[in-house]
mmCIF file with all atom_site columns, C-alpha atoms in Angstrom:
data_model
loop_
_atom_site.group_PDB
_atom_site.id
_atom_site.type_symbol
_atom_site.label_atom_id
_atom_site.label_alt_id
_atom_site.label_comp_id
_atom_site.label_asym_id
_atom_site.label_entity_id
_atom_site.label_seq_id
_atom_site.pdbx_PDB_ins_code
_atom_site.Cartn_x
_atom_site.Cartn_y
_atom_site.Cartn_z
_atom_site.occupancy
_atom_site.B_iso_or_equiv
_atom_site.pdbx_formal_charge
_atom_site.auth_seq_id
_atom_site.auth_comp_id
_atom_site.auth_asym_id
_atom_site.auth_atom_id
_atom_site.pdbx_PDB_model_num
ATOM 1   C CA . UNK A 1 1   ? -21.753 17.436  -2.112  1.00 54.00 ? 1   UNK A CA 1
ATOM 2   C CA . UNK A 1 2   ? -21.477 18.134  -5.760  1.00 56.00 ? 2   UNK A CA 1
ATOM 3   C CA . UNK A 1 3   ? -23.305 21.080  -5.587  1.00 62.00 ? 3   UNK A CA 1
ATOM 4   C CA . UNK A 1 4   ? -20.538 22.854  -3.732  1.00 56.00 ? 4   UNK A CA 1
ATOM 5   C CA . UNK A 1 5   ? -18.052 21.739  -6.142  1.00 49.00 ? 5   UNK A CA 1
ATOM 6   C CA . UNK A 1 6   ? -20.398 22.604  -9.747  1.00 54.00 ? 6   UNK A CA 1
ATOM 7   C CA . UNK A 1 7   ? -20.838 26.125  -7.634  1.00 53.00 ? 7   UNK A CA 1
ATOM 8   C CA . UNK A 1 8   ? -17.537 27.213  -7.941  1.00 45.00 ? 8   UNK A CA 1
ATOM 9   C CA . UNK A 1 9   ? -16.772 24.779  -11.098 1.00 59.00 ? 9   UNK A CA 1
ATOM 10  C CA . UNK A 1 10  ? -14.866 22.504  -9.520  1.00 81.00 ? 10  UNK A CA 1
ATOM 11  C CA . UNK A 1 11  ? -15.019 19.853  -12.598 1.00 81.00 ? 11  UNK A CA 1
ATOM 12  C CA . UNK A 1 12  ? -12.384 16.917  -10.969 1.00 85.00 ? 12  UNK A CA 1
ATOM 13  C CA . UNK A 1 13  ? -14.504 17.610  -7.293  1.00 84.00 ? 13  UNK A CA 1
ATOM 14  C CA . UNK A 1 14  ? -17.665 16.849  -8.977  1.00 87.00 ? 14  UNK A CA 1
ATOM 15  C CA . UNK A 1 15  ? -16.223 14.179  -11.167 1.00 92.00 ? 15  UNK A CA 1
ATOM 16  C CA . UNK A 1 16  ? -14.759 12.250  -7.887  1.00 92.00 ? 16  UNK A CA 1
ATOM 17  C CA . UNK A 1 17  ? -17.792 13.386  -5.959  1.00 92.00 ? 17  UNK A CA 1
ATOM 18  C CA . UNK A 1 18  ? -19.965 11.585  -8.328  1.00 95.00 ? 18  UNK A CA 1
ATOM 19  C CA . UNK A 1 19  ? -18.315 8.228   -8.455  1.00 96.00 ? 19  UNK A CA 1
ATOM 20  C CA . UNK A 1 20  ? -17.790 8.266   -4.575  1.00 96.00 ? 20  UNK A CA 1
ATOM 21  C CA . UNK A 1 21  ? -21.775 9.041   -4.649  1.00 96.00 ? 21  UNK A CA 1
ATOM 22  C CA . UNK A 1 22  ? -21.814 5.901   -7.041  1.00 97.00 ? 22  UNK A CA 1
ATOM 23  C CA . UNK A 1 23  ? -20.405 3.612   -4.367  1.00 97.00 ? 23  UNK A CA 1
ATOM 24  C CA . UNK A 1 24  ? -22.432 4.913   -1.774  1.00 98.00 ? 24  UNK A CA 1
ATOM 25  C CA . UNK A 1 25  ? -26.056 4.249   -3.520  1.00 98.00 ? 25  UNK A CA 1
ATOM 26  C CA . UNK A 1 26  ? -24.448 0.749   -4.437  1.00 98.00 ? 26  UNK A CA 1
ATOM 27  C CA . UNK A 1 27  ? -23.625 -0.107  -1.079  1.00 97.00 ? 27  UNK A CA 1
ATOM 28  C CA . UNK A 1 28  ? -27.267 0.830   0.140   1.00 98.00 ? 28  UNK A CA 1
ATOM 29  C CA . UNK A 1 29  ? -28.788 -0.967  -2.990  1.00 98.00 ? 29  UNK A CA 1
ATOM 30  C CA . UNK A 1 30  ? -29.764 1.623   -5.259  1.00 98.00 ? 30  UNK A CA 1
ATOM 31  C CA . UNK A 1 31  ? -28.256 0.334   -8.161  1.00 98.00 ? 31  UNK A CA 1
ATOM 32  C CA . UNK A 1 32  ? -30.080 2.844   -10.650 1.00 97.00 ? 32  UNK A CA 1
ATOM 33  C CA . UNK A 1 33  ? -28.578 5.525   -9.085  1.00 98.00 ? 33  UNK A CA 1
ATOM 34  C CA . UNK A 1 34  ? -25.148 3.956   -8.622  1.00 98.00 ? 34  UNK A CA 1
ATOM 35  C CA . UNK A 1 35  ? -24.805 3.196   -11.995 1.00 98.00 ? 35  UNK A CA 1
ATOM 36  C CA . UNK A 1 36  ? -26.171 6.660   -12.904 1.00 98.00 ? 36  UNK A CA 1
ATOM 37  C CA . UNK A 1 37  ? -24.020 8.742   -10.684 1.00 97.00 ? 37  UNK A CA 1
ATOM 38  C CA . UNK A 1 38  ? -20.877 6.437   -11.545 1.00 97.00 ? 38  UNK A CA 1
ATOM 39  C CA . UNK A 1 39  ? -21.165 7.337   -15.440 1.00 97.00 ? 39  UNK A CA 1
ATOM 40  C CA . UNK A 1 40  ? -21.512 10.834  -14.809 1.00 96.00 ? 40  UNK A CA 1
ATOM 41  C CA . UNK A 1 41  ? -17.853 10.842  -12.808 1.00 96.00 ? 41  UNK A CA 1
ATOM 42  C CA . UNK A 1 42  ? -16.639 8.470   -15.944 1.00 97.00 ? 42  UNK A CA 1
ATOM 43  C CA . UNK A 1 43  ? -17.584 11.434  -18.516 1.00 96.00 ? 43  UNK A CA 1
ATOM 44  C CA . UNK A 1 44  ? -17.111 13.893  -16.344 1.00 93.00 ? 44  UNK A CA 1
ATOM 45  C CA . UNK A 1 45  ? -13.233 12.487  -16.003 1.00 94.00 ? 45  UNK A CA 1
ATOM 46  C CA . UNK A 1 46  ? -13.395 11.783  -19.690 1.00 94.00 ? 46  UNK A CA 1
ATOM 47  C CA . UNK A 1 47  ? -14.403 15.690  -21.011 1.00 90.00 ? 47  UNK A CA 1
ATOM 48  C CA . UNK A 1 48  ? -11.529 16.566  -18.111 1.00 88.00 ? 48  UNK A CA 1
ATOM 49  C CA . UNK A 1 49  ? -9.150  14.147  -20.358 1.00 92.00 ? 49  UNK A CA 1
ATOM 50  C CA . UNK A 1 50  ? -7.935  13.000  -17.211 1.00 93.00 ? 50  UNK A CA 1
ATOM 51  C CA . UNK A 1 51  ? -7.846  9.495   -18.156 1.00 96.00 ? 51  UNK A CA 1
ATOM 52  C CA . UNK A 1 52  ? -5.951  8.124   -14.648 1.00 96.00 ? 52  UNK A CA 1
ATOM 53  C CA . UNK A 1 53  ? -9.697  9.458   -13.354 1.00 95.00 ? 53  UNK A CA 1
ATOM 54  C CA . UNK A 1 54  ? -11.471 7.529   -15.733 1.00 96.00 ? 54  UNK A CA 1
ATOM 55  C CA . UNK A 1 55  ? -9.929  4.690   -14.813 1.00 97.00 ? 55  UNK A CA 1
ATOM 56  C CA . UNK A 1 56  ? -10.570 4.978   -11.040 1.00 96.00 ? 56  UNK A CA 1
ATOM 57  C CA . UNK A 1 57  ? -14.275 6.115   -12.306 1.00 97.00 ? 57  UNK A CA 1
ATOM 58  C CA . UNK A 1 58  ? -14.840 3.060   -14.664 1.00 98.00 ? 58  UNK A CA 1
ATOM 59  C CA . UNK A 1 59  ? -13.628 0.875   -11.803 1.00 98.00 ? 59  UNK A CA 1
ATOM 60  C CA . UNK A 1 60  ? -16.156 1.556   -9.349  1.00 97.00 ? 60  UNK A CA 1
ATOM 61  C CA . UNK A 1 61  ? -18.731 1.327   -12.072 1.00 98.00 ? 61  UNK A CA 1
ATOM 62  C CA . UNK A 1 62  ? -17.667 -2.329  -13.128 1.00 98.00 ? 62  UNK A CA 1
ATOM 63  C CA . UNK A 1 63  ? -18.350 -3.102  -9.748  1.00 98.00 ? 63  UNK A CA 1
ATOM 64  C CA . UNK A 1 64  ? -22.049 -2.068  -10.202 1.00 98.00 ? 64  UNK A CA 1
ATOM 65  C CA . UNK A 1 65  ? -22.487 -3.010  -13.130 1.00 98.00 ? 65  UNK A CA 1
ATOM 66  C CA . UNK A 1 66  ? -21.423 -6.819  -11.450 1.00 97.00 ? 66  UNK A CA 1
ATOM 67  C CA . UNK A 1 67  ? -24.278 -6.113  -8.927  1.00 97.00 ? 67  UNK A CA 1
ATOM 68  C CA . UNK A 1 68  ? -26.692 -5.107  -11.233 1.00 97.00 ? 68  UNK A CA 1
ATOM 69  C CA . UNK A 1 69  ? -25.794 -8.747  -12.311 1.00 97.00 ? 69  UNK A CA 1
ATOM 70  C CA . UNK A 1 70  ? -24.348 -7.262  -16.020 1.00 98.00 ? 70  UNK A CA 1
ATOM 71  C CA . UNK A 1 71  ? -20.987 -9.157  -16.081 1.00 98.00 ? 71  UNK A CA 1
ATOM 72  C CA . UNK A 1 72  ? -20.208 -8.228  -19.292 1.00 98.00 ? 72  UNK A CA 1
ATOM 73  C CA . UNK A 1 73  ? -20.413 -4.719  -18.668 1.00 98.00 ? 73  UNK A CA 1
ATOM 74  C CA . UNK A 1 74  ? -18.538 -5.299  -15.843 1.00 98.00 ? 74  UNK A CA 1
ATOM 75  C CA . UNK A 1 75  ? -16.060 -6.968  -17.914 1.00 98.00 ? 75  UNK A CA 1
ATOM 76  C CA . UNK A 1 76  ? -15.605 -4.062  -20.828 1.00 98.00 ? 76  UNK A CA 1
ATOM 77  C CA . UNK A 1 77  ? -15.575 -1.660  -17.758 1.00 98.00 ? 77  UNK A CA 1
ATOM 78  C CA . UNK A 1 78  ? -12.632 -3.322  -16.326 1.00 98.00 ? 78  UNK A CA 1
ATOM 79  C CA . UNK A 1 79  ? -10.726 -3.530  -19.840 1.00 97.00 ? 79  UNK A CA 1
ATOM 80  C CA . UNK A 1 80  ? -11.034 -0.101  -20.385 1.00 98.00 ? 80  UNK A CA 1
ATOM 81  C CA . UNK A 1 81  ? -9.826  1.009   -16.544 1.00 98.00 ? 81  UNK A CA 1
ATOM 82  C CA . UNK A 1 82  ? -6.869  -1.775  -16.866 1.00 97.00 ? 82  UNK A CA 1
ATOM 83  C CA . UNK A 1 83  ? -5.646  0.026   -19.803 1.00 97.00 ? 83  UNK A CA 1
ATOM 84  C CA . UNK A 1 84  ? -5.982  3.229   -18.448 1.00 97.00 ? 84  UNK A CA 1
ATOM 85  C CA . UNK A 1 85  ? -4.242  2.380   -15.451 1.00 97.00 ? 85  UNK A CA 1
ATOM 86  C CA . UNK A 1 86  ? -1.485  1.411   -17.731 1.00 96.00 ? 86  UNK A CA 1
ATOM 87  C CA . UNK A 1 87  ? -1.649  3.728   -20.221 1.00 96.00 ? 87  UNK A CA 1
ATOM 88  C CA . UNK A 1 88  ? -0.828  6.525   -16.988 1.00 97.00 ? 88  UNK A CA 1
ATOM 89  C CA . UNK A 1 89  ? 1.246   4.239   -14.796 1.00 97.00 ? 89  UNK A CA 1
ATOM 90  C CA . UNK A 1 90  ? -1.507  4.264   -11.972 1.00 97.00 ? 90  UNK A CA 1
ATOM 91  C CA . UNK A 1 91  ? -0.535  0.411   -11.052 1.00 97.00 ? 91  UNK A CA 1
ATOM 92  C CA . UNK A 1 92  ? -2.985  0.742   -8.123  1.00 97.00 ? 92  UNK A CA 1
ATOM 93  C CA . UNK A 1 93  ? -5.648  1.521   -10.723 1.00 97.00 ? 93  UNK A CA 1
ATOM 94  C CA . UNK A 1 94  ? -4.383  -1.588  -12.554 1.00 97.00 ? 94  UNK A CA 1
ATOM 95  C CA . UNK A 1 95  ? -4.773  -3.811  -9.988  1.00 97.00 ? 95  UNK A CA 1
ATOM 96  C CA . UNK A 1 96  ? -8.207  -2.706  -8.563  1.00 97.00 ? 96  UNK A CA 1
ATOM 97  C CA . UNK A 1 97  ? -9.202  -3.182  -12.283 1.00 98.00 ? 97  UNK A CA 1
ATOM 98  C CA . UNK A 1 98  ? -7.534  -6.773  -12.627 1.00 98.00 ? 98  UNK A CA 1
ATOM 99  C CA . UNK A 1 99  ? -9.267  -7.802  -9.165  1.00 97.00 ? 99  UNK A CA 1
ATOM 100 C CA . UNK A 1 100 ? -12.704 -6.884  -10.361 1.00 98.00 ? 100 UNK A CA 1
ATOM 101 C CA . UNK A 1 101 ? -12.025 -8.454  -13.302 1.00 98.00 ? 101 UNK A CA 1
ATOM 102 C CA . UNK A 1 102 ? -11.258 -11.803 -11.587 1.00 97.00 ? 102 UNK A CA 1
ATOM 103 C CA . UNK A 1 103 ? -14.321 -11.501 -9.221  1.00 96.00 ? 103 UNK A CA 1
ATOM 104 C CA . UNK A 1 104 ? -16.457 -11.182 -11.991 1.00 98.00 ? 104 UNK A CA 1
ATOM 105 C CA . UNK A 1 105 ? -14.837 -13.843 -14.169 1.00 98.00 ? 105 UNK A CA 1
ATOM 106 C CA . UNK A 1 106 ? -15.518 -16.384 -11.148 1.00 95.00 ? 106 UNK A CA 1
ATOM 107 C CA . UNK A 1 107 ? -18.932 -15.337 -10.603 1.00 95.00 ? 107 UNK A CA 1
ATOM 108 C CA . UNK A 1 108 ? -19.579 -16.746 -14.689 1.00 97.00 ? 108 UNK A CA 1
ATOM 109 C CA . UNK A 1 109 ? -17.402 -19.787 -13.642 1.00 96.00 ? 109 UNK A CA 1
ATOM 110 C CA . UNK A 1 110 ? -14.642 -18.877 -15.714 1.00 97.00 ? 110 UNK A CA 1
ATOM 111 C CA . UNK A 1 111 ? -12.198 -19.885 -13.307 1.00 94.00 ? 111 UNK A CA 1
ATOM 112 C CA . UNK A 1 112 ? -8.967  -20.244 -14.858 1.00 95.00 ? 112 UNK A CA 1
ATOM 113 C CA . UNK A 1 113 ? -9.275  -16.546 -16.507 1.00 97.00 ? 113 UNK A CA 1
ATOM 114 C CA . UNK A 1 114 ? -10.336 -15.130 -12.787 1.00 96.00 ? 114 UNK A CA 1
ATOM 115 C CA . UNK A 1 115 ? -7.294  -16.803 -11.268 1.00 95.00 ? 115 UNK A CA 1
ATOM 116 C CA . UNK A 1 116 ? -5.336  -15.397 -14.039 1.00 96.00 ? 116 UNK A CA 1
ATOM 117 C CA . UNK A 1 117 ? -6.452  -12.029 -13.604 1.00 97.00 ? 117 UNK A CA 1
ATOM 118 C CA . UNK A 1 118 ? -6.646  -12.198 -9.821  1.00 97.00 ? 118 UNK A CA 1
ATOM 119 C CA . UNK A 1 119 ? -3.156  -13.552 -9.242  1.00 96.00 ? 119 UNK A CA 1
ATOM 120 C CA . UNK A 1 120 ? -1.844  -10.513 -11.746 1.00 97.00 ? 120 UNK A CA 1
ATOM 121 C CA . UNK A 1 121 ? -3.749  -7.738  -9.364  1.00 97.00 ? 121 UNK A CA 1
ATOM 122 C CA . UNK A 1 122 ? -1.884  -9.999  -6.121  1.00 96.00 ? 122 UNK A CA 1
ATOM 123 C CA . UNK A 1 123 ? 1.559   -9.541  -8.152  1.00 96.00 ? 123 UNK A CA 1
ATOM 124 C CA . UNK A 1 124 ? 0.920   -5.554  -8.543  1.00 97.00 ? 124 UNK A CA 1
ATOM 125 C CA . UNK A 1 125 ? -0.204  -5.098  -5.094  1.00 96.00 ? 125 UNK A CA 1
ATOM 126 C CA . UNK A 1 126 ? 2.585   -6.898  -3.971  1.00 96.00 ? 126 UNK A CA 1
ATOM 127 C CA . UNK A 1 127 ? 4.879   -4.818  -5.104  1.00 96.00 ? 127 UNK A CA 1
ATOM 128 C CA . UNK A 1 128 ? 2.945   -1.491  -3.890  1.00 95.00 ? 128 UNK A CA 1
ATOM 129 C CA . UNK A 1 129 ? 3.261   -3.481  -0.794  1.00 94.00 ? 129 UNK A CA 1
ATOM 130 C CA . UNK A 1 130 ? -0.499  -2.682  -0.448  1.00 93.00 ? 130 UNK A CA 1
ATOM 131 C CA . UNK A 1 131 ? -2.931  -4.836  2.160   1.00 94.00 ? 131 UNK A CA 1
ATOM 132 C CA . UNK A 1 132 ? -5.528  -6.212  -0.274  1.00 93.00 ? 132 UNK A CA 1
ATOM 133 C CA . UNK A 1 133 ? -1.899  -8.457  -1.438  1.00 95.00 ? 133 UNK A CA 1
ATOM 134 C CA . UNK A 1 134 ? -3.081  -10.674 1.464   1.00 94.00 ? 134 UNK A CA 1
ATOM 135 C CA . UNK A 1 135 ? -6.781  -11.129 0.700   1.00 92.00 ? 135 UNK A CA 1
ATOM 136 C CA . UNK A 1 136 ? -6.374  -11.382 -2.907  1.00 94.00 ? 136 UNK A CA 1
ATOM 137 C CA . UNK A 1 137 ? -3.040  -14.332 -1.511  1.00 94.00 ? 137 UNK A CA 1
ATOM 138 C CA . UNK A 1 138 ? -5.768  -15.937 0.517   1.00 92.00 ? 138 UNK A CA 1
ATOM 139 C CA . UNK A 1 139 ? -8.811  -15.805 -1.641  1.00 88.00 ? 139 UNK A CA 1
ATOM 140 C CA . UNK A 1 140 ? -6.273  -17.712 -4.271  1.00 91.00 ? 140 UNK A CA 1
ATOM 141 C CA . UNK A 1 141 ? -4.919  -20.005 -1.883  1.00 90.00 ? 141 UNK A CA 1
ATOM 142 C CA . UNK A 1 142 ? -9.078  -20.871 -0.443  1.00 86.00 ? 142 UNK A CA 1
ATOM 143 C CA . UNK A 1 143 ? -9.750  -21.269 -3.962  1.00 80.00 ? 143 UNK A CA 1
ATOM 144 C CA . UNK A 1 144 ? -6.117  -23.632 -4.548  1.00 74.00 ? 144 UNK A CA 1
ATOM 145 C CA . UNK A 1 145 ? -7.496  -25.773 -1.703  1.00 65.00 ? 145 UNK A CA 1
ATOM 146 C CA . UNK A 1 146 ? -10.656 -26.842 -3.391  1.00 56.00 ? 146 UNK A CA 1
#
């Protein structure tokens, strides 16, 4: 797929192409290439200085870098896309940051700092009136409950 888009040079395709291709080797395991793939869309987006991109980009590479079992990667990952996504008013961006963050926080056991950042993304996607409000509401309340 990238090929098309470095053919007629086609920087943001490739960029996007590359962190989608990121997702895709992390959902079948490879996390070498995930993680490789995923920070050639981040500096891909970054030489662009298209920093709402990087965001989205550095996103989807925290969440490899959690399954590569690198939390604090995961964690700088998702400072640096939070702050994007509010440095360009990409709330959405915000939030997917924020929610990462709070997985990854509860997978160290830092559980008050994952709620925090967790019930943050819920607030934002609330008010995009976006679905993941309800899993992020239940996931709290499951985790209220204990």
């Amino acid at each position: 797929m990238t090929e098309i888009f470095t053919e007629i040079d086609v920087v943001y395709g490739v960029a996007t192409g590359c962190a989608h291709l990121g997702d895709a080797y992390r959902e079948l395991g490879d996390l070498d290439q995930a993680w490789s793939y995923g920070q050639r869309g981040c500096d891909l987006f970054v030489t662009m200085g298209d920093r709402q991109g990087q965001g989205y980009a550095l996103t989807r590479l925290a969440r490899t870098g959690r399954r590569r079992g690198d939390p604090a990667a995961a964690l700088a990952l998702c400072d640096e896309a939070e702050v994007a996504g509010r440095e360009t008013g990409d709330r959405w961006g915000e939030a997917d940051a924020l929610e990462v963050r709070g997985q990854t926080l509860r997978e160290v056991g830092d559980e008050h700092a994952a709620t925090c950042a967790l019930t943050r993304a819920l607030e934002i996607f609330e008010g995009l009136d976006d679905r993941r409000a309800s899993l992020l509401r239940a996931q709290l309340q499951a985790t209220d409950s204990l």
